[in-house]
CSV table of C-alpha atoms and ligand atoms in Angstrom, one decimal:
chain,number,residue,atom,x,y,z
B,1,MET,CA,80.8,-106.2,178.3
B,2,LEU,CA,80.8,-103.5,175.6
B,3,VAL,CA,84.0,-101.6,175.5
B,4,LEU,CA,84.3,-98.3,173.6
B,5,GLY,CA,87.8,-97.6,172.3
B,6,ILE,CA,89.1,-94.2,171.3
B,7,GLU,CA,92.4,-93.5,169.4
B,8,SER,CA,93.7,-90.0,168.7
B,9,SER,CA,97.5,-90.2,169.3
B,10,CYS,CA,98.6,-88.8,165.9
B,11,ASP,CA,96.9,-88.3,162.6
B,12,GLU,CA,94.1,-90.8,162.7
B,13,THR,CA,90.9,-90.5,164.7
B,14,GLY,CA,89.6,-94.0,165.5
B,15,VAL,CA,86.5,-95.2,167.4
B,16,ALA,CA,85.4,-98.9,167.9
B,17,ILE,CA,83.2,-101.0,170.1
B,18,TYR,CA,84.4,-104.5,171.2
B,19,ASP,CA,82.0,-107.0,172.8
B,20,THR,CA,83.9,-109.2,175.3
B,21,ASP,CA,81.0,-111.7,175.6
B,22,LYS,CA,80.9,-112.3,171.9
B,23,GLY,CA,84.7,-112.0,171.7
B,24,MET,CA,84.3,-109.8,168.6
B,25,LEU,CA,84.6,-106.3,167.3
B,26,LEU,CA,81.1,-104.9,166.7
B,27,ALA,CA,82.1,-101.9,164.6
B,28,HIS,CA,84.9,-99.5,164.0
B,29,ARG,CA,85.3,-96.2,162.2
B,30,LEU,CA,88.4,-94.3,161.2
B,31,HIS,CA,89.1,-90.9,159.9
B,32,SER,CA,92.6,-90.3,158.4
B,33,GLN,CA,94.0,-86.7,158.4
B,34,ILE,CA,96.3,-87.4,155.4
B,35,ASP,CA,94.7,-84.8,153.2
B,36,LEU,CA,94.9,-82.2,156.0
B,37,HIS,CA,98.6,-82.6,156.6
B,38,ALA,CA,99.7,-83.5,153.0
B,39,ALA,CA,100.4,-79.8,152.0
B,40,TYR,CA,102.8,-79.5,154.9
B,41,GLY,CA,104.8,-82.6,154.2
B,42,GLY,CA,104.1,-84.0,157.7
B,43,VAL,CA,101.8,-84.0,160.6
B,44,VAL,CA,101.1,-80.5,162.1
B,45,PRO,CA,100.3,-81.2,165.7
B,46,GLU,CA,97.9,-78.2,166.2
B,47,LEU,CA,95.9,-79.1,163.1
B,48,ALA,CA,95.8,-82.7,164.2
B,49,SER,CA,94.3,-81.8,167.6
B,50,ARG,CA,91.7,-79.6,166.1
B,51,ASP,CA,90.6,-82.2,163.6
B,52,HIS,CA,90.3,-84.8,166.3
B,53,ILE,CA,87.9,-82.5,168.1
B,54,ARG,CA,85.9,-82.1,164.9
B,55,ARG,CA,85.8,-85.8,164.0
B,56,LEU,CA,85.4,-87.6,167.3
B,57,PRO,CA,81.7,-86.8,168.0
B,58,LEU,CA,80.8,-87.8,164.4
B,59,LEU,CA,82.7,-91.0,164.5
B,60,LEU,CA,81.2,-91.9,167.9
B,61,ARG,CA,77.7,-91.4,166.4
B,62,GLU,CA,78.6,-93.5,163.3
B,63,THR,CA,80.1,-96.3,165.3
B,64,LEU,CA,77.1,-96.5,167.6
B,65,ASP,CA,74.7,-96.3,164.6
B,66,ALA,CA,76.5,-99.2,162.9
B,67,THR,CA,75.9,-101.4,165.9
B,68,GLY,CA,72.4,-100.3,166.6
B,69,LEU,CA,73.5,-99.4,170.2
B,70,GLY,CA,73.0,-96.3,172.2
B,71,MET,CA,75.5,-94.5,174.3
B,72,GLY,CA,73.9,-95.9,177.4
B,73,ASP,CA,74.7,-99.5,176.4
B,74,ILE,CA,78.5,-98.9,176.7
B,75,ASP,CA,79.9,-100.6,179.8
B,76,ALA,CA,83.5,-99.3,179.7
B,77,ILE,CA,85.8,-97.0,177.8
B,78,ALA,CA,89.4,-97.4,176.7
B,79,TYR,CA,91.4,-94.6,175.2
B,80,THR,CA,95.0,-94.1,174.0
B,81,ALA,CA,96.8,-92.2,176.8
B,82,GLY,CA,100.2,-92.3,175.0
B,83,PRO,CA,102.7,-92.3,173.5
B,84,GLY,CA,101.8,-89.6,170.9
B,85,LEU,CA,101.2,-85.9,170.3
B,86,ALA,CA,100.2,-84.3,173.6
B,87,GLY,CA,97.4,-82.1,172.2
B,88,ALA,CA,96.0,-84.9,170.0
B,89,LEU,CA,96.1,-87.4,173.0
B,90,LEU,CA,94.3,-84.8,175.2
B,91,VAL,CA,91.3,-84.7,172.8
B,92,GLY,CA,90.7,-88.5,173.0
B,93,ALA,CA,91.4,-88.5,176.7
B,94,SER,CA,89.0,-85.7,177.6
B,95,VAL,CA,86.2,-87.1,175.5
B,96,ALA,CA,86.7,-90.6,177.0
B,97,GLU,CA,87.0,-89.3,180.6
B,98,ALA,CA,84.0,-87.0,180.1
B,99,LEU,CA,81.9,-89.8,178.7
B,100,GLY,CA,83.0,-92.0,181.6
B,101,VAL,CA,81.7,-89.5,184.1
B,102,ALA,CA,78.5,-88.9,182.2
B,103,LEU,CA,77.7,-92.6,181.7
B,104,ASN,CA,79.1,-93.6,185.1
B,105,VAL,CA,81.3,-96.3,183.6
B,106,PRO,CA,85.0,-97.1,184.1
B,107,VAL,CA,87.6,-95.5,181.9
B,108,LEU,CA,91.0,-97.1,181.1
B,109,PRO,CA,94.0,-95.3,179.7
B,110,VAL,CA,95.7,-97.7,177.1
B,111,HIS,CA,99.2,-97.7,175.8
B,112,HIS,CA,99.2,-97.2,172.0
B,113,LEU,CA,101.9,-99.8,171.4
B,114,GLU,CA,100.1,-102.4,173.4
B,115,GLY,CA,97.2,-101.8,171.1
B,116,HIS,CA,99.4,-102.5,168.1
B,117,LEU,CA,101.0,-105.4,169.8
B,118,LEU,CA,97.8,-107.2,170.6
B,119,SER,CA,95.9,-106.3,167.3
B,120,PRO,CA,96.9,-109.6,165.5
B,121,LEU,CA,94.8,-111.4,168.1
B,122,LEU,CA,91.7,-109.7,166.6
B,123,SER,CA,92.2,-111.6,163.3
B,124,ALA,CA,90.2,-114.8,162.4
B,125,ASP,CA,93.2,-117.1,162.9
B,126,PRO,CA,95.1,-115.5,165.9
B,127,PRO,CA,98.4,-116.5,167.4
B,128,THR,CA,98.6,-117.8,171.0
B,129,PHE,CA,100.9,-116.6,173.8
B,130,PRO,CA,103.9,-116.7,173.9
B,131,PHE,CA,105.1,-115.1,170.7
B,132,VAL,CA,107.8,-112.8,169.4
B,133,ALA,CA,106.5,-109.4,168.3
B,134,LEU,CA,108.1,-107.1,165.8
B,135,LEU,CA,106.7,-103.7,166.4
B,136,VAL,CA,107.4,-101.4,163.4
B,137,SER,CA,105.6,-98.0,163.4
B,138,GLY,CA,106.5,-94.4,162.7
B,139,GLY,CA,107.8,-93.9,166.2
B,140,HIS,CA,109.0,-97.3,167.3
B,141,THR,CA,111.0,-100.4,166.1
B,142,GLN,CA,111.2,-103.1,168.8
B,143,LEU,CA,111.4,-106.8,169.1
B,144,MET,CA,109.7,-108.2,172.2
B,145,ARG,CA,108.9,-111.5,173.8
B,146,VAL,CA,105.2,-111.4,174.6
B,147,ALA,CA,103.9,-114.0,177.1
B,148,GLY,CA,100.6,-112.4,177.9
B,149,VAL,CA,98.7,-109.1,178.3
B,150,GLY,CA,101.3,-106.8,180.0
B,151,ASP,CA,104.0,-109.4,179.9
B,152,TYR,CA,106.4,-107.8,177.5
B,153,VAL,CA,110.2,-108.4,177.5
B,154,LEU,CA,112.2,-106.1,175.2
B,155,LEU,CA,114.7,-108.1,173.2
B,156,GLY,CA,116.0,-105.2,171.1
B,157,GLU,CA,115.1,-101.9,169.5
B,158,THR,CA,116.3,-99.1,167.2
B,159,VAL,CA,119.2,-97.1,168.5
B,160,ASP,CA,118.1,-94.1,166.4
B,161,ASP,CA,115.3,-93.7,163.8
B,162,ALA,CA,112.2,-96.0,163.8
B,163,ALA,CA,111.7,-98.1,160.6
B,164,GLY,CA,108.6,-96.0,159.6
B,165,GLU,CA,110.5,-92.8,160.3
B,166,ALA,CA,113.3,-94.0,157.9
B,167,PHE,CA,110.7,-94.8,155.2
B,168,ASP,CA,109.1,-91.4,155.7
B,169,LYS,CA,112.4,-89.4,155.7
B,170,THR,CA,113.8,-91.4,152.7
B,171,ALA,CA,110.6,-90.7,150.8
B,172,LYS,CA,110.9,-87.0,151.6
B,173,LEU,CA,114.6,-87.0,150.4
B,174,ILE,CA,113.6,-88.3,147.0
B,175,GLY,CA,110.7,-85.9,146.7
B,176,LEU,CA,107.7,-88.1,147.6
B,177,GLY,CA,104.9,-86.7,149.6
B,178,TYR,CA,103.5,-87.5,153.1
B,179,PRO,CA,102.9,-90.2,154.2
B,180,GLY,CA,106.2,-91.4,152.9
B,181,GLY,CA,106.1,-95.1,153.7
B,182,PRO,CA,103.3,-96.2,151.4
B,183,ALA,CA,104.5,-93.7,148.7
B,184,LEU,CA,108.0,-95.2,148.8
B,185,ALA,CA,106.7,-98.7,148.7
B,186,LYS,CA,104.6,-97.9,145.7
B,187,LEU,CA,107.6,-96.3,143.8
B,188,ALA,CA,109.8,-99.3,144.8
B,189,LEU,CA,107.5,-101.6,142.8
B,190,GLN,CA,108.8,-100.0,139.6
B,191,GLY,CA,112.5,-100.2,140.6
B,192,THR,CA,115.1,-102.9,141.0
B,193,PRO,CA,117.1,-103.3,144.2
B,194,GLY,CA,120.8,-103.8,143.9
B,195,ARG,CA,121.6,-101.2,141.2
B,196,PHE,CA,122.4,-98.8,144.1
B,197,LYS,CA,124.2,-100.4,147.0
B,198,LEU,CA,123.0,-99.3,150.4
B,199,PRO,CA,124.3,-100.6,153.8
B,200,ARG,CA,122.4,-103.1,156.0
B,201,PRO,CA,123.1,-101.4,159.3
B,202,MET,CA,123.7,-103.7,162.3
B,203,LEU,CA,122.9,-106.8,160.3
B,204,HIS,CA,125.7,-108.8,162.0
B,205,SER,CA,125.6,-107.0,165.4
B,206,LYS,CA,124.7,-110.2,167.3
B,207,ASP,CA,122.0,-108.4,169.2
B,208,PHE,CA,118.4,-107.6,168.4
B,209,ASP,CA,118.9,-103.8,167.9
B,210,PHE,CA,118.4,-101.8,164.8
B,211,SER,CA,119.8,-98.6,163.3
B,212,PHE,CA,118.2,-96.8,160.4
B,213,SER,CA,119.7,-93.3,160.4
B,214,GLY,CA,122.8,-94.3,158.4
B,215,LEU,CA,120.6,-95.8,155.7
B,216,LYS,CA,118.8,-92.5,155.3
B,217,THR,CA,122.2,-90.7,155.1
B,218,ALA,CA,123.3,-93.1,152.4
B,219,VAL,CA,120.1,-92.4,150.5
B,220,LEU,CA,120.9,-88.7,150.7
B,221,THR,CA,124.4,-89.2,149.4
B,222,ALA,CA,123.1,-91.3,146.4
B,223,ALA,CA,120.2,-88.9,145.6
B,224,THR,CA,122.4,-85.8,145.6
B,225,ALA,CA,125.2,-87.3,143.4
B,226,PRO,CA,125.6,-85.1,140.3
B,227,ASP,CA,124.7,-88.0,137.9
B,228,PHE,CA,121.5,-89.0,139.8
B,229,ARG,CA,118.5,-88.7,137.6
B,230,GLU,CA,114.7,-88.6,138.1
B,231,GLU,CA,114.4,-92.1,136.6
B,232,ASP,CA,116.9,-93.5,139.2
B,233,LYS,CA,114.5,-92.8,142.0
B,234,ALA,CA,112.5,-96.1,141.7
B,235,ASP,CA,115.7,-98.1,141.9
B,236,LEU,CA,116.9,-96.2,145.0
B,237,ALA,CA,113.5,-96.6,146.6
B,238,ALA,CA,113.6,-100.4,145.9
B,239,GLU,CA,117.1,-100.7,147.3
B,240,PHE,CA,116.2,-98.7,150.4
B,241,GLN,CA,113.2,-101.0,151.0
B,242,ALA,CA,115.3,-104.1,150.4
B,243,ALA,CA,117.9,-102.9,152.9
B,244,ALA,CA,115.4,-102.0,155.6
B,245,VAL,CA,113.4,-105.2,155.1
B,246,GLU,CA,116.5,-107.4,155.1
B,247,VAL,CA,117.6,-106.2,158.5
B,248,LEU,CA,114.1,-106.4,159.9
B,249,VAL,CA,113.7,-110.0,158.7
B,250,ALA,CA,117.2,-111.1,159.9
B,251,LYS,CA,116.7,-109.7,163.4
B,252,SER,CA,113.2,-111.1,163.7
B,253,MET,CA,114.5,-114.6,162.8
B,254,ALA,CA,117.4,-114.2,165.3
B,255,ALA,CA,114.9,-113.3,168.0
B,256,MET,CA,112.9,-116.4,167.2
B,257,ARG,CA,116.0,-118.5,167.3
B,258,HIS,CA,117.0,-117.0,170.6
B,259,THR,CA,113.6,-117.4,172.3
B,260,GLY,CA,112.9,-120.8,170.7
B,261,LEU,CA,109.4,-119.5,169.7
B,262,LYS,CA,107.8,-120.3,166.4
B,263,GLN,CA,105.3,-117.5,166.2
B,264,LEU,CA,106.1,-114.0,165.0
B,265,VAL,CA,103.6,-111.2,165.3
B,266,VAL,CA,104.1,-108.1,163.2
B,267,ALA,CA,102.4,-104.9,164.3
B,268,GLY,CA,102.5,-101.2,163.4
B,269,GLY,CA,102.2,-99.3,160.2
B,270,VAL,CA,105.3,-100.7,158.5
B,271,GLY,CA,103.6,-104.1,158.9
B,272,ALA,CA,101.5,-103.1,155.9
B,273,ASN,CA,104.6,-103.3,153.7
B,274,GLN,CA,104.1,-106.1,151.2
B,275,VAL,CA,107.8,-106.8,150.6
B,276,LEU,CA,108.3,-107.1,154.3
B,277,ARG,CA,105.4,-109.5,154.5
B,278,VAL,CA,106.6,-111.7,151.7
B,279,GLN,CA,110.2,-111.9,153.0
B,280,LEU,CA,109.1,-112.5,156.6
B,281,ASP,CA,106.8,-115.3,155.5
B,282,ALA,CA,109.6,-116.9,153.4
B,283,ALA,CA,112.2,-116.7,156.2
B,284,ALA,CA,109.7,-118.1,158.8
B,285,ALA,CA,108.6,-120.9,156.5
B,286,LYS,CA,112.3,-122.1,156.4
B,287,ARG,CA,112.2,-122.3,160.2
B,288,LYS,CA,108.8,-124.0,160.3
B,289,ALA,CA,107.6,-120.9,162.0
B,290,ARG,CA,104.6,-118.7,161.2
B,291,VAL,CA,104.1,-115.0,160.9
B,292,TYR,CA,100.8,-113.3,162.1
B,293,TYR,CA,99.7,-109.9,160.9
B,294,PRO,CA,96.8,-107.8,161.9
B,295,GLU,CA,94.1,-107.3,159.2
B,296,LEU,CA,95.6,-104.8,156.8
B,297,GLU,CA,93.2,-102.0,157.8
B,298,LEU,CA,94.3,-102.6,161.5
B,299,CYS,CA,98.0,-102.3,160.8
B,300,THR,CA,98.1,-98.5,161.0
B,301,ASP,CA,96.5,-96.6,163.8
B,302,ASN,CA,92.8,-97.4,164.6
B,303,GLY,CA,90.3,-97.5,167.4
B,304,ALA,CA,89.7,-101.2,167.2
B,305,MET,CA,93.1,-102.1,168.7
B,306,ILE,CA,92.5,-99.7,171.6
B,307,ALA,CA,89.0,-101.1,172.3
B,308,PHE,CA,90.5,-104.6,172.2
B,309,ALA,CA,93.5,-104.0,174.4
B,310,GLY,CA,91.2,-102.2,176.9
B,311,ALA,CA,88.7,-105.1,176.7
B,312,LEU,CA,91.5,-107.6,177.5
B,313,ARG,CA,92.6,-105.5,180.5
B,314,PHE,CA,89.1,-105.0,181.8
B,315,ALA,CA,88.4,-108.8,181.3
B,316,ALA,CA,91.6,-109.5,183.3
B,317,GLY,CA,90.2,-107.5,186.2
B,318,GLU,CA,91.6,-104.1,185.7
B,319,GLN,CA,89.3,-101.4,187.2
B,320,GLY,CA,89.9,-98.3,185.2
B,321,GLY,CA,90.3,-94.8,186.6
B,322,ASP,CA,89.7,-93.7,190.1
B,323,GLY,CA,86.4,-92.0,189.2
B,324,SER,CA,87.7,-88.6,190.1
B,325,GLY,CA,87.5,-87.4,186.5
B,326,ARG,CA,91.2,-86.4,186.8
B,327,PHE,CA,93.5,-87.7,184.1
B,328,ALA,CA,96.9,-87.2,182.4
B,329,VAL,CA,98.2,-88.2,179.0
B,330,ARG,CA,101.7,-89.6,178.5
B,331,PRO,CA,103.3,-88.3,175.2
B,332,ARG,CA,106.4,-90.2,176.0
B,333,TRP,CA,105.7,-93.6,177.6
B,334,SER,CA,107.8,-96.7,177.4
B,335,LEU,CA,105.9,-100.0,176.9
B,336,GLN,CA,108.3,-101.5,179.6
B,337,GLU,CA,106.6,-99.3,182.2
B,338,ILE,CA,103.2,-101.0,181.8
B,339,VAL,CA,102.4,-104.1,183.7
B,340,GLN,CA,100.2,-107.2,183.7
B,341,PRO,CA,96.7,-106.5,184.9
B,342,VAL,CA,96.1,-107.8,188.4
B,343,VAL,CA,93.4,-110.4,188.3
B,344,ALA,CA,90.6,-109.4,190.7
C,401,KG4,O1,101.5,-97.5,163.4
C,401,KG4,P1,101.4,-96.2,162.5
C,401,KG4,O2,100.1,-96.0,161.8
C,401,KG4,O3,101.6,-94.9,163.4
C,401,KG4,C1,102.5,-94.9,164.4
C,401,KG4,O4,102.1,-95.3,165.6
C,401,KG4,O5,103.6,-94.5,164.1
C,401,KG4,O6,102.6,-96.3,161.6
C,401,KG4,C2,102.8,-95.3,160.6
C,401,KG4,C3,104.1,-95.5,159.9
C,401,KG4,C4,104.5,-94.4,159.0
C,401,KG4,O7,105.9,-94.1,159.2
C,401,KG4,C5,104.3,-94.9,157.6
C,401,KG4,O8,105.1,-94.3,156.6
C,401,KG4,C6,104.5,-96.4,157.8
C,401,KG4,O9,104.0,-96.7,159.1
C,401,KG4,N1,103.9,-97.2,156.7
C,401,KG4,C7,104.6,-97.9,155.8
C,401,KG4,C8,103.6,-98.5,155.0
C,401,KG4,N2,102.4,-98.1,155.4
C,401,KG4,C9,102.6,-97.3,156.5
C,401,KG4,N3,105.9,-98.1,155.7
C,401,KG4,C10,106.3,-98.9,154.7
C,401,KG4,N4,105.4,-99.5,153.8
C,401,KG4,C11,104.1,-99.3,153.9
C,401,KG4,N5,103.3,-99.9,153.1
C,402,ZN,ZN1,100.7,-96.5,165.8
């Protein structure tokens, strides 16, 4: 079965084709809107929607061309139905649903975070169920116990900002551009953690929850001190990154201890952070555990993870839409609301 995946929940347009018979991704294409939003210091929803409209047909064509397939070869379609920006989601949803009607193939709405969560299974050396997942994106920070497709138990989550959001806001506070996460990580390379002292929020809270908004406030206090200089920025960035990473690592290890599992899967944009990867690997090695990451290019938003999550659900017997051509997007949508596919 050839599954076409479409992602348009935020500032990346992604298209991919996954082959369930071969168990592999045939092709995927991505267009990032970074240049479009950079001048505004963040994502402008209306511009995002319009750009998705412009890019999707082109990316669809490129993805098909890369595989040598025609539109008529597609057996099923999966698209991100939420969570995300309503207008941006509507673009992917309407293209997917319209194609479904035109090609007379089933169409399946996919949860964006399920895409992230399952994306490490696309790598050459994938984890096996069950595992602990650390989901760290711009909108979410969650620890889950994952026992199968749709079998997700929430262990803990952020009580305020998401980890990626904290990176982005901190980057903005010290004058770095959008997207802040990668920019902050780059500046931190030139700095030394420890010269500034930032808190490790909820490090000893004995649960699996996180809090990042206090960290951001502490950065603001440090950066607006009268004696703060331009050349201090790298040290502050390094300390912020060290603090955020320390908490993420400690809670992930606590979740593994609690569940008794030895596999940790990291998904979402912050999973691209190299310091987080190094520290997680080191902490896991001490516990004789292993950390799995998606391929670096599949850490941030992409169509491949949506095609793949859809493919797993179709393979498990899920049927897709009711064929009426009616659909709705879910800008706010908890991962806890989705369920295991019912095997046909
Ligand atoms: O998963 P993603 O592409 O989009 C969402 O679904 O949110 O994640 C984007 C987030 C942004 O907050 C971005 O700043 C952060 O991931 N991010 C990073 C890095 N690369 C992306 N944060 C820290 N270090 C990075 N290298
Ligand atoms: Zn995402």
